[in-house]
Amino acid sequence: MLSNQINPFEYVSILVSIILGLGITQILSSFSDLLYHCKTVKFYWPHTTWVLFILFLHMQDWFITYQLKDKAVWRLPELLFILLYPATLFMAAKMLLPTNANQEKANMKIFYKSQYPIIFLIVAASILISILFNIFLLKKPVEQQIILLIFFGLMIIVSLKKKEKETIHKAIAFVIATASVISSILEQDEWIIK
């Protein structure tokens, strides 16, 4: 007999999906606005890399959250914790792109330089949430979190010390792009929906 009831994970995932959808919509609509004015907008490749990285993290979270599909009981603190990561991703998405209607003559290098300290702090918070999620909900060993801990430290240092050196930002952009590609290849058997 078929049941019309949704299971607890489906119920929880609705709210997660809404927040992830808002972040993805923010990125796609704001970036599309910039592309609309592409003749007058000065793009900056580290900034564009961050936009793509945050979009990638939205999609990755959607896949990773599915690993909790067999969790039968959810409590409010768990739900709130699960919502923290997509909420920080949404905030990063909102901070990464200009929101004003007139984006003509926008210089993304200047915009990025004005926003990166807060973006990096938000990303650091999301990394910390990700580490806790991996350890406590996915039951992954602490040793597997070393790379995330290093990235967390880097985000905190660059943000709080307000490192303006362009080579640092280009190096970080290169590392996040490379890490995204490598993790997509290495984790392809883990990021599965079946």
Short mmCIF file of C-alpha atoms in Angstrom, two decimals:
data_model
loop_
_atom_site.label_atom_id
_atom_site.label_comp_id
_atom_site.label_asym_id
_atom_site.label_seq_id
_atom_site.Cartn_x
_atom_site.Cartn_y
_atom_site.Cartn_z
CA MET A 1 0.00 0.00 0.00
CA LEU A 2 1.36 3.42 -0.96
CA SER A 3 1.58 6.12 1.65
CA ASN A 4 1.16 9.83 0.99
CA GLN A 5 3.19 10.70 4.06
CA ILE A 6 6.67 12.11 3.69
CA ASN A 7 9.44 10.75 5.86
CA PRO A 8 11.34 12.92 8.38
CA PHE A 9 14.32 13.43 6.06
CA GLU A 10 12.09 14.60 3.21
CA TYR A 11 10.44 17.06 5.57
CA VAL A 12 13.80 18.42 6.79
CA SER A 13 15.28 18.53 3.29
CA ILE A 14 12.51 20.85 2.08
CA LEU A 15 13.80 23.67 4.26
CA VAL A 16 17.44 22.92 3.38
CA SER A 17 16.49 22.96 -0.32
CA ILE A 18 14.72 26.31 0.01
CA ILE A 19 17.80 27.95 1.53
CA LEU A 20 20.13 26.36 -1.02
CA GLY A 21 17.75 27.44 -3.79
CA LEU A 22 17.81 31.02 -2.53
CA GLY A 23 21.62 31.02 -2.60
CA ILE A 24 21.79 29.53 -6.08
CA THR A 25 19.17 32.02 -7.29
CA GLN A 26 21.17 34.89 -5.76
CA ILE A 27 24.33 33.81 -7.56
CA LEU A 28 22.70 33.12 -10.92
CA SER A 29 20.56 36.26 -11.00
CA SER A 30 23.30 38.64 -9.79
CA PHE A 31 25.95 37.14 -12.06
CA SER A 32 23.51 37.28 -14.99
CA ASP A 33 23.02 40.99 -14.28
CA LEU A 34 26.79 41.46 -14.52
CA LEU A 35 26.91 39.51 -17.76
CA TYR A 36 24.12 41.71 -19.12
CA HIS A 37 26.47 44.68 -18.65
CA CYS A 38 29.59 42.73 -19.70
CA LYS A 39 30.80 45.53 -21.99
CA THR A 40 31.16 47.93 -19.08
CA VAL A 41 31.81 45.55 -16.18
CA LYS A 42 35.45 44.80 -15.38
CA PHE A 43 35.61 41.19 -14.25
CA TYR A 44 38.34 39.93 -11.92
CA TRP A 45 39.15 36.24 -12.20
CA PRO A 46 39.72 35.56 -8.45
CA HIS A 47 36.28 37.06 -7.78
CA THR A 48 34.66 34.98 -10.54
CA THR A 49 36.41 31.90 -9.14
CA TRP A 50 34.87 32.60 -5.72
CA VAL A 51 31.42 32.98 -7.28
CA LEU A 52 31.78 29.60 -9.00
CA PHE A 53 33.21 28.05 -5.82
CA ILE A 54 30.28 29.18 -3.67
CA LEU A 55 27.87 27.91 -6.36
CA PHE A 56 29.75 24.58 -6.29
CA LEU A 57 29.43 24.44 -2.47
CA HIS A 58 25.67 24.95 -2.74
CA MET A 59 25.38 21.96 -5.05
CA GLN A 60 27.82 19.91 -2.97
CA ASP A 61 25.77 20.55 0.18
CA TRP A 62 22.65 19.33 -1.59
CA PHE A 63 24.44 16.05 -2.38
CA ILE A 64 26.06 15.68 1.05
CA THR A 65 22.82 16.33 2.94
CA TYR A 66 21.29 13.36 1.15
CA GLN A 67 23.62 11.12 3.16
CA LEU A 68 21.29 11.74 6.12
CA LYS A 69 18.31 10.17 4.31
CA ASP A 70 18.19 7.21 6.71
CA LYS A 71 18.02 9.37 9.85
CA ALA A 72 14.61 8.51 11.27
CA VAL A 73 14.29 11.08 14.06
CA TRP A 74 15.09 14.78 13.88
CA ARG A 75 15.18 17.23 16.76
CA LEU A 76 15.01 21.02 16.50
CA PRO A 77 18.68 21.59 17.47
CA GLU A 78 19.76 19.15 14.74
CA LEU A 79 17.58 20.89 12.19
CA LEU A 80 18.95 24.29 13.18
CA PHE A 81 22.49 22.94 12.92
CA ILE A 82 21.79 21.44 9.48
CA LEU A 83 20.42 24.81 8.33
CA LEU A 84 23.52 26.75 9.44
CA TYR A 85 25.69 25.60 6.54
CA PRO A 86 23.28 26.53 3.71
CA ALA A 87 22.55 29.78 5.57
CA THR A 88 26.25 30.72 5.59
CA LEU A 89 26.51 29.78 1.91
CA PHE A 90 23.55 32.06 1.17
CA MET A 91 25.23 34.91 3.06
CA ALA A 92 28.47 34.36 1.13
CA ALA A 93 26.50 34.36 -2.14
CA LYS A 94 24.78 37.60 -1.14
CA MET A 95 28.08 39.28 -0.23
CA LEU A 96 29.94 38.12 -3.35
CA LEU A 97 27.96 40.05 -5.93
CA PRO A 98 26.66 43.61 -6.07
CA THR A 99 22.96 43.90 -5.42
CA ASN A 100 22.26 47.37 -6.76
CA ALA A 101 20.15 47.57 -9.89
CA ASN A 102 22.67 49.75 -11.74
CA GLN A 103 25.73 47.57 -12.19
CA GLU A 104 27.05 49.36 -15.22
CA LYS A 105 30.74 50.24 -15.00
CA ALA A 106 31.17 47.89 -12.04
CA ASN A 107 34.74 46.91 -11.23
CA MET A 108 34.73 43.45 -9.68
CA LYS A 109 38.31 43.76 -8.42
CA ILE A 110 37.37 46.82 -6.35
CA PHE A 111 34.13 45.16 -5.22
CA TYR A 112 35.96 41.94 -4.25
CA LYS A 113 38.64 43.85 -2.31
CA SER A 114 35.95 45.69 -0.35
CA GLN A 115 34.01 42.52 0.46
CA TYR A 116 36.59 39.76 0.96
CA PRO A 117 37.18 40.18 4.74
CA ILE A 118 33.53 39.48 5.58
CA ILE A 119 33.20 36.85 2.84
CA PHE A 120 36.24 35.02 4.21
CA LEU A 121 34.82 35.14 7.77
CA ILE A 122 31.51 33.73 6.52
CA VAL A 123 33.38 31.01 4.60
CA ALA A 124 35.44 30.26 7.74
CA ALA A 125 32.19 29.84 9.70
CA SER A 126 30.84 27.50 7.02
CA ILE A 127 34.06 25.46 7.14
CA LEU A 128 33.76 25.10 10.91
CA ILE A 129 30.12 24.01 10.52
CA SER A 130 31.19 21.55 7.82
CA ILE A 131 33.85 20.03 10.09
CA LEU A 132 31.35 19.58 12.92
CA PHE A 133 28.78 18.14 10.48
CA ASN A 134 31.33 15.65 9.16
CA ILE A 135 32.41 14.54 12.62
CA PHE A 136 29.10 14.41 14.48
CA LEU A 137 26.50 13.60 11.82
CA LEU A 138 28.45 11.76 9.13
CA LYS A 139 30.72 10.11 11.73
CA LYS A 140 33.91 10.86 9.77
CA PRO A 141 37.22 10.75 11.65
CA VAL A 142 38.83 13.98 12.83
CA GLU A 143 41.97 13.12 10.82
CA GLN A 144 39.95 13.51 7.62
CA GLN A 145 39.22 17.13 8.57
CA ILE A 146 42.85 18.34 8.43
CA ILE A 147 42.53 20.02 5.01
CA LEU A 148 39.36 21.78 6.12
CA LEU A 149 41.08 22.94 9.31
CA ILE A 150 43.97 24.37 7.28
CA PHE A 151 41.53 26.16 4.97
CA PHE A 152 39.64 27.46 8.03
CA GLY A 153 42.87 28.91 9.46
CA LEU A 154 43.79 30.48 6.13
CA MET A 155 40.39 32.17 5.80
CA ILE A 156 40.62 33.55 9.35
CA ILE A 157 44.17 34.86 8.90
CA VAL A 158 43.58 36.51 5.52
CA SER A 159 40.32 38.03 6.73
CA LEU A 160 41.42 39.36 10.11
CA LYS A 161 44.83 40.57 8.98
CA LYS A 162 43.20 42.08 5.88
CA LYS A 163 45.83 40.72 3.54
CA GLU A 164 45.53 42.90 0.45
CA LYS A 165 48.39 41.38 -1.54
CA GLU A 166 46.99 40.37 -4.90
CA THR A 167 49.19 37.28 -5.20
CA ILE A 168 47.62 35.89 -2.02
CA HIS A 169 44.11 36.29 -3.43
CA LYS A 170 45.08 34.83 -6.79
CA ALA A 171 46.75 31.88 -5.06
CA ILE A 172 43.67 31.25 -2.89
CA ALA A 173 41.42 31.45 -5.97
CA PHE A 174 43.66 28.97 -7.79
CA VAL A 175 43.65 26.61 -4.79
CA ILE A 176 39.86 26.64 -4.36
CA ALA A 177 39.35 26.03 -8.08
CA THR A 178 41.86 23.17 -8.08
CA ALA A 179 40.45 21.70 -4.85
CA SER A 180 36.92 21.79 -6.30
CA VAL A 181 37.96 19.87 -9.38
CA ILE A 182 40.06 17.35 -7.43
CA SER A 183 37.38 16.77 -4.78
CA SER A 184 34.76 16.28 -7.51
CA ILE A 185 36.92 13.55 -8.99
CA LEU A 186 37.94 11.90 -5.71
CA GLU A 187 34.51 12.10 -4.08
CA GLN A 188 32.42 11.12 -7.10
CA ASP A 189 31.45 7.82 -5.47
CA GLU A 190 30.37 9.60 -2.28
CA TRP A 191 28.29 12.32 -3.93
CA ILE A 192 25.61 10.00 -5.24
CA ILE A 193 21.86 10.11 -5.06
CA LYS A 194 20.26 6.67 -5.36
#
